[in-house]
Short mmCIF file of C-alpha atoms and ligand atoms in Angstrom, two decimals:
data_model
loop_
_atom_site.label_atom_id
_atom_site.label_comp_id
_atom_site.label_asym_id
_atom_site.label_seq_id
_atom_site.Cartn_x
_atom_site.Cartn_y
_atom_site.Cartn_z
CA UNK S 3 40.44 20.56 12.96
CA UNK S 4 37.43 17.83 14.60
CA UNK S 5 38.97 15.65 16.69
CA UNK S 6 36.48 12.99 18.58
CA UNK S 7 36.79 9.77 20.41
CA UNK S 8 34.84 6.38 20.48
CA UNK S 9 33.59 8.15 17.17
CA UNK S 10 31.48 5.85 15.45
CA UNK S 11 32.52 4.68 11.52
CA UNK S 12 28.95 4.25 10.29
CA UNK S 13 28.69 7.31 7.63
CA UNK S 14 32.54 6.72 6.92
CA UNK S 15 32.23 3.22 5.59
CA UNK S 16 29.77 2.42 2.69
CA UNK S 17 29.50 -0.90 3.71
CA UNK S 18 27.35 0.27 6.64
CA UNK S 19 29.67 -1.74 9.56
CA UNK S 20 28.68 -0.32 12.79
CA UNK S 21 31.72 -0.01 13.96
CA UNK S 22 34.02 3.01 16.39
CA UNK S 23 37.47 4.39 16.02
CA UNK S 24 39.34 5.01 18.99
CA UNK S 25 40.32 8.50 18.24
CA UNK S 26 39.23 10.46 14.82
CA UNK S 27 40.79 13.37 13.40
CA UNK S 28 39.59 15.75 10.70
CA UNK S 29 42.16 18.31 8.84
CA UNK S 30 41.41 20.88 6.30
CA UNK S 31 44.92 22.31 5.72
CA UNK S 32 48.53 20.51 4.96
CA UNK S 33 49.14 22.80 8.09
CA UNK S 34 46.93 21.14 10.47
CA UNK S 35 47.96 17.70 9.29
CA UNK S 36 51.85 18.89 10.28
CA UNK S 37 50.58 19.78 13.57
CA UNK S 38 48.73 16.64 14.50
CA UNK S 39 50.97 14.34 13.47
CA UNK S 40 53.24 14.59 17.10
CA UNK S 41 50.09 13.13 18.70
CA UNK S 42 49.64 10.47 15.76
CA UNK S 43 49.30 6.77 17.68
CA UNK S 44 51.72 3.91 15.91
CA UNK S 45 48.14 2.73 14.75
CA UNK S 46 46.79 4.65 12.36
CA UNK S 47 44.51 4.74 9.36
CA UNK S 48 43.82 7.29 7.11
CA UNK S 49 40.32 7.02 5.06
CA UNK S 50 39.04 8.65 1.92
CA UNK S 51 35.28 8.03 1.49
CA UNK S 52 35.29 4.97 3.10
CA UNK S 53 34.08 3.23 -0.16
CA UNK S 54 36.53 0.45 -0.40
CA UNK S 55 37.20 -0.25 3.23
CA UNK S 56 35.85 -3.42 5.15
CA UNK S 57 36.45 -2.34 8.99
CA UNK S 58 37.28 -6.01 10.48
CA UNK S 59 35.89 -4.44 13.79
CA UNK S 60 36.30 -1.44 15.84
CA UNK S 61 39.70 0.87 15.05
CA UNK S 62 41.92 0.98 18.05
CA UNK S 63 43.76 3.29 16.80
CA UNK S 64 43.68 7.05 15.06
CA UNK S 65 41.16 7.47 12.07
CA UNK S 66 42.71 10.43 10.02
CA UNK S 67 40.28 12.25 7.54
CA UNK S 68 40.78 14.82 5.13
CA UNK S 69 38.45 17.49 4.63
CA UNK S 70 41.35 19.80 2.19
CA UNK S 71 38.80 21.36 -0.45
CA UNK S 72 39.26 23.54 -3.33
CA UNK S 73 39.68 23.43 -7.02
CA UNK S 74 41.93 25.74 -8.55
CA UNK S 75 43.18 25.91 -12.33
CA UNK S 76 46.70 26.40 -12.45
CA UNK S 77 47.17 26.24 -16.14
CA UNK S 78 45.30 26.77 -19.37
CA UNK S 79 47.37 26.71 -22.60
CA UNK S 80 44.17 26.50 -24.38
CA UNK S 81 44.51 22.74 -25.62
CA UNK S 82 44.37 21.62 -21.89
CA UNK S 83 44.22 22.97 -18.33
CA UNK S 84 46.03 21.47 -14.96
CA UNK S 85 43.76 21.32 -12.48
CA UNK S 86 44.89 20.85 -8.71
CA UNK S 87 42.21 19.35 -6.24
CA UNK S 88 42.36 18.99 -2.90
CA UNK S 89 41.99 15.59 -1.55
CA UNK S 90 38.87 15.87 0.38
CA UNK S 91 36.95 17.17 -2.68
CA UNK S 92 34.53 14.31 -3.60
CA UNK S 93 35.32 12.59 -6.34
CA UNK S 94 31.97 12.88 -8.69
CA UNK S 95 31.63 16.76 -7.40
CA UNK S 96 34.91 17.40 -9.25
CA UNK S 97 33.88 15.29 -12.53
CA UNK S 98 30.51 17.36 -12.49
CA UNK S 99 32.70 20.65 -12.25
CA UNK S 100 34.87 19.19 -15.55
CA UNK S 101 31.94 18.33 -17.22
CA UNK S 102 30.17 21.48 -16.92
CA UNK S 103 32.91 23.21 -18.58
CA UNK S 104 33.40 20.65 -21.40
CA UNK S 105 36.98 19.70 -20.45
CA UNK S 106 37.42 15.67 -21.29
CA UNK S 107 39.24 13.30 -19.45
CA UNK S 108 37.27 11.82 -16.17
CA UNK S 109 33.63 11.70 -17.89
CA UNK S 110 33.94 8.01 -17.73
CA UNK S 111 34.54 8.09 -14.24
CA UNK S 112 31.56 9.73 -13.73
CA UNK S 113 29.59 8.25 -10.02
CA UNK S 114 32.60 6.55 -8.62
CA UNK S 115 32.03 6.88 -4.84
CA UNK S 116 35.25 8.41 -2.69
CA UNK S 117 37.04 11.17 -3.12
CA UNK S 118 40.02 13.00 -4.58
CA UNK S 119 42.84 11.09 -2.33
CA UNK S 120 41.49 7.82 -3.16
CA UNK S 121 41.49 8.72 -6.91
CA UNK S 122 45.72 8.76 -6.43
CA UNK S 123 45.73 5.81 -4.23
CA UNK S 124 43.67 3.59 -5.80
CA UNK S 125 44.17 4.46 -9.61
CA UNK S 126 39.99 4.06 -9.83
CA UNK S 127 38.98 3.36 -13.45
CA UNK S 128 35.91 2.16 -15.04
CA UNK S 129 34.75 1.91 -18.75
CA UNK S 130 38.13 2.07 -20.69
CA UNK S 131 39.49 5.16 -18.20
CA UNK S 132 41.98 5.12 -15.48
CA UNK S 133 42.83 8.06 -13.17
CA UNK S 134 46.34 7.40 -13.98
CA UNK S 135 45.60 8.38 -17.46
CA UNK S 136 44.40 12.23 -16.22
CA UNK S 137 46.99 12.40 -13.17
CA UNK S 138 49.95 14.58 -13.50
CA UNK S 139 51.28 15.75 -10.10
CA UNK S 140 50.51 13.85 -6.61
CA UNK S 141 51.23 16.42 -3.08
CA UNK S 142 51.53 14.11 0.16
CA UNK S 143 52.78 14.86 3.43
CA UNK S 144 54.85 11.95 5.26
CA UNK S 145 52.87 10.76 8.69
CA UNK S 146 56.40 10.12 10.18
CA UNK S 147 58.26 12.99 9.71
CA UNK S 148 55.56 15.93 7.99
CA UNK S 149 58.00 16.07 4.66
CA UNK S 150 56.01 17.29 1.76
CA UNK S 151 57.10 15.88 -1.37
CA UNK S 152 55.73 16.01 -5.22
CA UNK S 153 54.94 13.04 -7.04
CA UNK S 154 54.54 12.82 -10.75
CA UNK S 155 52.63 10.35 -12.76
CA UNK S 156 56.13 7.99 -13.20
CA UNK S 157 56.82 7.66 -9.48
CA UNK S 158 53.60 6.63 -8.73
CA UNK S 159 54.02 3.19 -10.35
CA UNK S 160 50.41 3.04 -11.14
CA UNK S 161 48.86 -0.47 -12.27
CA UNK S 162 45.23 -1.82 -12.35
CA UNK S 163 43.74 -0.70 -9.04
CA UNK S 164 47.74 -0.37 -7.99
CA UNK S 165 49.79 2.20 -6.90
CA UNK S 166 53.26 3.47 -4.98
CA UNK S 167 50.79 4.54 -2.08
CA UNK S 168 49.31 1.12 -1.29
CA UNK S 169 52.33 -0.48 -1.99
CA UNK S 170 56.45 0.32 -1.45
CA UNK S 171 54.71 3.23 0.60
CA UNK S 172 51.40 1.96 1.90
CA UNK S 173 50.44 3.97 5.23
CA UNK S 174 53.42 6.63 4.35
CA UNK S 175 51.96 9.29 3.03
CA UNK S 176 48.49 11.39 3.14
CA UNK S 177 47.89 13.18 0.11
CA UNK S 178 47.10 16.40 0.01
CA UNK S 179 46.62 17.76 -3.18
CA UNK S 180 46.29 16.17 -6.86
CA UNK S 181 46.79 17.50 -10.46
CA UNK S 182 44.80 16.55 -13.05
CA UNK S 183 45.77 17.17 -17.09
CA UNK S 184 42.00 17.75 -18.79
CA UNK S 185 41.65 18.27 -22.02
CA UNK S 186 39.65 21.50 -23.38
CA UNK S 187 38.52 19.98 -26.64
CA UNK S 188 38.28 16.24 -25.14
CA UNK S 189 38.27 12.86 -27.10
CA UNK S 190 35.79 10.94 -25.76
CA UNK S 191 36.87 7.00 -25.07
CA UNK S 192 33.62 5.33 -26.07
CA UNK S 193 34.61 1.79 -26.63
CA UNK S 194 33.90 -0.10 -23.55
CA UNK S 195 30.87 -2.43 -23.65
CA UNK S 196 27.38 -0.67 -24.15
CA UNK S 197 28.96 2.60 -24.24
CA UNK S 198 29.46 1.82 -28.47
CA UNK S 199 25.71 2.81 -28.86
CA UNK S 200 26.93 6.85 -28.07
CA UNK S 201 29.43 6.06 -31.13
CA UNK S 202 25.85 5.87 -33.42
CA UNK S 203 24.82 9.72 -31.91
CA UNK S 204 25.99 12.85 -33.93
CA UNK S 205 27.78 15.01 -32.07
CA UNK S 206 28.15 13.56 -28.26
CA UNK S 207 29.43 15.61 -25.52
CA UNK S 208 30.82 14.91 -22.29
CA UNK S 209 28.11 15.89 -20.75
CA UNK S 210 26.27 12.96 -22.97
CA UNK S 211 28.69 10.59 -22.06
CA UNK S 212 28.43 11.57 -17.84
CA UNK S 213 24.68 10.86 -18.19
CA UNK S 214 25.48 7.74 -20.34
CA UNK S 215 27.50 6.29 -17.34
CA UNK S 216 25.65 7.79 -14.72
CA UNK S 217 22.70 5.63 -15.89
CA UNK S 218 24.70 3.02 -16.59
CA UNK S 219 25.99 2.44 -13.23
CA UNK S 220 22.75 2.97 -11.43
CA UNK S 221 21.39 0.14 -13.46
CA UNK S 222 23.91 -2.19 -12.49
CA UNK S 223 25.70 -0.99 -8.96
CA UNK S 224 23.86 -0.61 -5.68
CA UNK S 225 23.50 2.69 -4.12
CA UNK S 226 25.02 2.05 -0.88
CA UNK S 227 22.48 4.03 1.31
CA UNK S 228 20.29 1.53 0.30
CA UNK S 229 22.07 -1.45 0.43
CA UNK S 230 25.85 -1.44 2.17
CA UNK S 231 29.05 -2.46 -0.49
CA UNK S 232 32.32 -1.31 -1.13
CA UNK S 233 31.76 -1.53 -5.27
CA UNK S 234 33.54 -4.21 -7.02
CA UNK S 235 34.69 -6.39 -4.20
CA UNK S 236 37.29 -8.30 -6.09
CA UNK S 237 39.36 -7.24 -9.04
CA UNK S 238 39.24 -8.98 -12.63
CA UNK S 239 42.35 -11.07 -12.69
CA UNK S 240 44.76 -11.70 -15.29
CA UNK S 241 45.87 -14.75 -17.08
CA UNK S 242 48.11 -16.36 -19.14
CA UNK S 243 46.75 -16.87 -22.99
CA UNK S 244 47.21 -20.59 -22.52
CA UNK S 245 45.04 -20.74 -19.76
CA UNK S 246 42.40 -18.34 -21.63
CA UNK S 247 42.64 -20.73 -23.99
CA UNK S 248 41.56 -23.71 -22.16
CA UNK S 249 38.68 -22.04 -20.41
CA UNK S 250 37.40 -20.50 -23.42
CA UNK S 251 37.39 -24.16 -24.70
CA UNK S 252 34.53 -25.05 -22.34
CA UNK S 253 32.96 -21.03 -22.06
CA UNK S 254 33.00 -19.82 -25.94
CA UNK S 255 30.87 -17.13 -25.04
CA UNK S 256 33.47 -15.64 -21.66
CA UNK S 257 33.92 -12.05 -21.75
CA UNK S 258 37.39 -10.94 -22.07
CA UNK S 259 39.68 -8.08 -22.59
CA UNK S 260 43.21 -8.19 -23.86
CA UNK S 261 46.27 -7.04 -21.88
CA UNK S 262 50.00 -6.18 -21.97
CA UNK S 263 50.74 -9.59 -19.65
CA UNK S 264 47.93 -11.56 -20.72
CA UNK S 265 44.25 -11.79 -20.69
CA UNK S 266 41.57 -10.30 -18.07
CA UNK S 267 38.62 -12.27 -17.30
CA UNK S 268 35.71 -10.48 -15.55
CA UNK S 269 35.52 -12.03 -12.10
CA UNK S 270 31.42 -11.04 -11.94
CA UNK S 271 31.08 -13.39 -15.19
CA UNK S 272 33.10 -16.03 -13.25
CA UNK S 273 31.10 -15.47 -9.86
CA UNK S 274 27.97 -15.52 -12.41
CA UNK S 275 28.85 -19.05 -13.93
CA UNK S 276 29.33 -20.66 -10.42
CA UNK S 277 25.71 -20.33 -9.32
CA UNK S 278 26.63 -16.76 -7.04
CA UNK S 279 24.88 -13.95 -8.83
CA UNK S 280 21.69 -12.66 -6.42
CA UNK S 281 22.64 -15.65 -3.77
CA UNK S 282 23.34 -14.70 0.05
CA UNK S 283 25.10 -16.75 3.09
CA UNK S 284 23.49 -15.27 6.17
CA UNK S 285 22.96 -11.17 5.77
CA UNK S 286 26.21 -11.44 3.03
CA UNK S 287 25.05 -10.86 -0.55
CA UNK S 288 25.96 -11.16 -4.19
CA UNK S 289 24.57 -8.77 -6.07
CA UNK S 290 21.62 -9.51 -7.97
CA UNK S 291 22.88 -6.87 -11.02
CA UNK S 292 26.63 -7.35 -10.63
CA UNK S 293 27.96 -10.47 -9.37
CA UNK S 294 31.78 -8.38 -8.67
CA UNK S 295 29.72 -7.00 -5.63
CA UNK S 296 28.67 -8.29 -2.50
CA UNK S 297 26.44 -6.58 -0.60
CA UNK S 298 25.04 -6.33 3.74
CA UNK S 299 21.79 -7.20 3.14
CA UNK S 300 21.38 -5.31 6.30
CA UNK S 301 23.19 -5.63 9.57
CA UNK S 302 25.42 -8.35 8.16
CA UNK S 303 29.24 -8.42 10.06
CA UNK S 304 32.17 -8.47 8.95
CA UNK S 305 32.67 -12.17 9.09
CA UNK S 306 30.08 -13.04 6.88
CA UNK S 307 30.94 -10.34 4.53
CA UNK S 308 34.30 -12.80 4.85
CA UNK S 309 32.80 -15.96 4.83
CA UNK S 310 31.04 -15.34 1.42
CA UNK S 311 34.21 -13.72 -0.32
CA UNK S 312 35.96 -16.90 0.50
CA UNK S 313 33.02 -19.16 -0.71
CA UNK S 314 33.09 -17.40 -3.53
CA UNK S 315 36.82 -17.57 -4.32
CA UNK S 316 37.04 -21.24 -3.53
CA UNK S 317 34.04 -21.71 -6.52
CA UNK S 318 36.02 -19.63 -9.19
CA UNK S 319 38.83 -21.68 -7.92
CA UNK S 320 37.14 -25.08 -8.59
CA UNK S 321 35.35 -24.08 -11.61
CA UNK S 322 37.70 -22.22 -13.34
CA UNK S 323 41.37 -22.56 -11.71
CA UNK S 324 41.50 -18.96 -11.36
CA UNK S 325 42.35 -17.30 -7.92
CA UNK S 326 40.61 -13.78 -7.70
CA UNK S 327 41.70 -11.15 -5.06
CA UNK S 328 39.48 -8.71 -3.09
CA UNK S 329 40.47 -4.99 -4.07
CA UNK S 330 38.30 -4.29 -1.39
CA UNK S 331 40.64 -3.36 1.82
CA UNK S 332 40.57 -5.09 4.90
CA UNK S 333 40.65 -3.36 8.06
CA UNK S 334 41.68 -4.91 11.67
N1 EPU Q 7 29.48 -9.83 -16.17
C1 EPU Q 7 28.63 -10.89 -16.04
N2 EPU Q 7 27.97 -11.06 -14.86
C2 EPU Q 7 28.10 -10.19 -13.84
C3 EPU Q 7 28.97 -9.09 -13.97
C4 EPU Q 7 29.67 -8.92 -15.14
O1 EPU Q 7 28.48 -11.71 -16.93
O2 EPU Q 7 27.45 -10.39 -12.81
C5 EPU Q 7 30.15 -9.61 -17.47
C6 EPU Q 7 29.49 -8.44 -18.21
O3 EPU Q 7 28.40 -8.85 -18.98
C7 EPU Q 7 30.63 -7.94 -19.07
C8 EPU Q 7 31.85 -8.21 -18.22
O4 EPU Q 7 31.49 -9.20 -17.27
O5 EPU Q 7 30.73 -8.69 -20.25
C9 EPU Q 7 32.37 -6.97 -17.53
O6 EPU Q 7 31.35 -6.43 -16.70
P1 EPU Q 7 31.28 -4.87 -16.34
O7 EPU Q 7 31.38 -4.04 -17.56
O8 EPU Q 7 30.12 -4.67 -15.45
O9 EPU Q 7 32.64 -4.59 -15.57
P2 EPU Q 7 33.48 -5.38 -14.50
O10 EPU Q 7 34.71 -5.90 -15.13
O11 EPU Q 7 32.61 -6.38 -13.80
C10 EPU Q 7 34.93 -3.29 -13.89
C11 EPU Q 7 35.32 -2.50 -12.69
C12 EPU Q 7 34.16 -1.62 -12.22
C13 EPU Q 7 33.80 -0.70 -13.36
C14 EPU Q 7 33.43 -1.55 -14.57
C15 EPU Q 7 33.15 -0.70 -15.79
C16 EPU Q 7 36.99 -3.81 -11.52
C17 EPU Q 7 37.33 -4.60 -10.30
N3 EPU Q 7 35.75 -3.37 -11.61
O12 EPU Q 7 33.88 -4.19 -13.49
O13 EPU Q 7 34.64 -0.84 -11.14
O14 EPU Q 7 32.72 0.16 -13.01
O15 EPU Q 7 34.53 -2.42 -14.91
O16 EPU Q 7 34.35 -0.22 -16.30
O17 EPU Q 7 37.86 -3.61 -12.36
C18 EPU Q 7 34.76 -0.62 -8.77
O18 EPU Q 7 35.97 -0.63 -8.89
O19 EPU Q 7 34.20 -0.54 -7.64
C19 EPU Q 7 33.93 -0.77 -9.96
C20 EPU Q 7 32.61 -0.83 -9.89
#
């Protein structure tokens, strides 16, 4: 176990704040988690990779990190394998280590910054895939009283970006451990946007499809050593079909996907339409290549990573009548 103090946040928060936790603690086993918790603060937070976090200012409080590796097939029935990961694994080091044995299921979700833990948490999806749709098992430990319990897919009540852990039990549970259902001859899911031009190639592997998205996203999404963000900063909200309607009166050409409870409108096409895309207030960005990210141009603070989310909301609000969210956390 590291444990430091006045430890500062910058390499655990891709937004580049320059902020310090009070106290910082890094486990590698569900055993040293048990044994910390005793000495756990009431004020606690415990990070992932840091890539969806917006630290308000410094943590006074405990920063908990896990650092529980390991990849380990528990199953192969020959149509699919369980895989459990441990939640410190990065995310994109465990896609490579499907991919390179052909196993389908997460080669869409190829680059996403974080790691394992998140994965659970946040549900992360991109181009037609959701972790939810891979996830079979979920191991966490309760902070309070060091209970391990099991999870499956059900009881996490996952949603868009939504889950039991960052809701009913937000700040509960750390997880330790999650079980992924890959498939050993996969199906690839190659209907999202620009990813239709792989559906003209003969024979297309997952492999293929990783490099498809890999370039994909570093044409479009900033690489946050370069330039701080926390990805897409707000999530694409849903509407009713009457009020799709109406907009798509005045914006024939809006991008749109269809839902179970209504219609989703990409907020960067929104953010786009109001004037936003490549614009900055002070050293607060919006991406010049995705409009769904804002960006520290360098040394920006918090509060005017703040003050442009909420001049941004109050234009899509104006424009379009449409209140978007951040998914991006918070931190105070
Ligand atoms: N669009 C614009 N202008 C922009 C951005 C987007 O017109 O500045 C349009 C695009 O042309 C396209 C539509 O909006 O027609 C959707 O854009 P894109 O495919 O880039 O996806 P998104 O809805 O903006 C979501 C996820 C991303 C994920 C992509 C691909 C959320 C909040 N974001 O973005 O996830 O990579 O789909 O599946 O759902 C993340 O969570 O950090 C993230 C990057």
């Amino acid at each position: 176990m590291k444990e430091y103090t006045n430890y500062s946040l910058l390499n655990h928060n891709t937004f580049g704040m320059d902020v310090e936790a009070k106290r910082f603690v890094e486990y590698d086993s569900e055993e040293e988690l048990i044994g910390l918790l005793p000495s756990l603060e009431s004020k606690y937070l415990h990070i992932g990779g840091g890539s969806n976090l917006l630290f308000r200012g410094n943590f006074d409080g405990t920063i908990l990190h896990s650092v529980i590796k390991g990849i380990e097939i528990q199953e192969n029935c020959g149509e699919y394998v369980l895989v459990r990961v441990g939640a410190g694994v990065v995310w994109d080091d465990f896609v490579a280590w499907t991919v390179e044995r052909g196993w389908g299921g997460i080669e869409n979700l190829s680059l996403i910054p974080g790691e394992v833990g998140a994965s659970a948490v946040q549900n992360i999806g991109a181009y037609g895939v959701e972790a939810k749709d891979v996830i079979v098992q979920v191991k966490a430990i309760h902070l309070k009283t060091g209970e391990k319990r099991s999870f499956v897919t059900d009881e996490c009540c996952y949603a868009y970006r939504q889950s039991i852990f960052k809701n009913e039990l937000k700040g509960q549970y750390a997880i330790t451990y999650v079980t992924y259902k890959l498939k050993v001859r996969p199906t690839l899911k190659l209907s999202y946007g620009n990813m239709k031009a792989l559906l003209e190639k003969k024979n297309v592997t997952v492999s293929d499809v990783r490099q498809f998205i890999i370039d994909t996203r570093n044409a479009k999404l900033p690489d946050p050593k370069v330039l701080g963000n926390a990805g897409s900063f707000f999530m694409n909200p849903v509407v009713s079909r009457d009020k799709f309607q109406e907009i798509q009166k005045d914006y024939p050409q809006m991008p749109y996907y269809e839902v179970e409870n209504g219609v989703k409108i990409p907020a960067g096409w929104m953010i786009e339409q109001c004037g936003w895309k490549g614009k900055s207030l002070g050293k607060a960005g919006v991406h010049e290549k995705q409009a769904l990210v804002l960006v520290n141009l360098g040394g920006a603070s918090s509060e005017e990573i703040v003050t442009l989310c909420n001049a941004v909301c109050k234009d899509v609000k104006e424009t379009f009548g449409i209140d978007i969210h951040p998914e991006v956390n918070f931190i105070n």
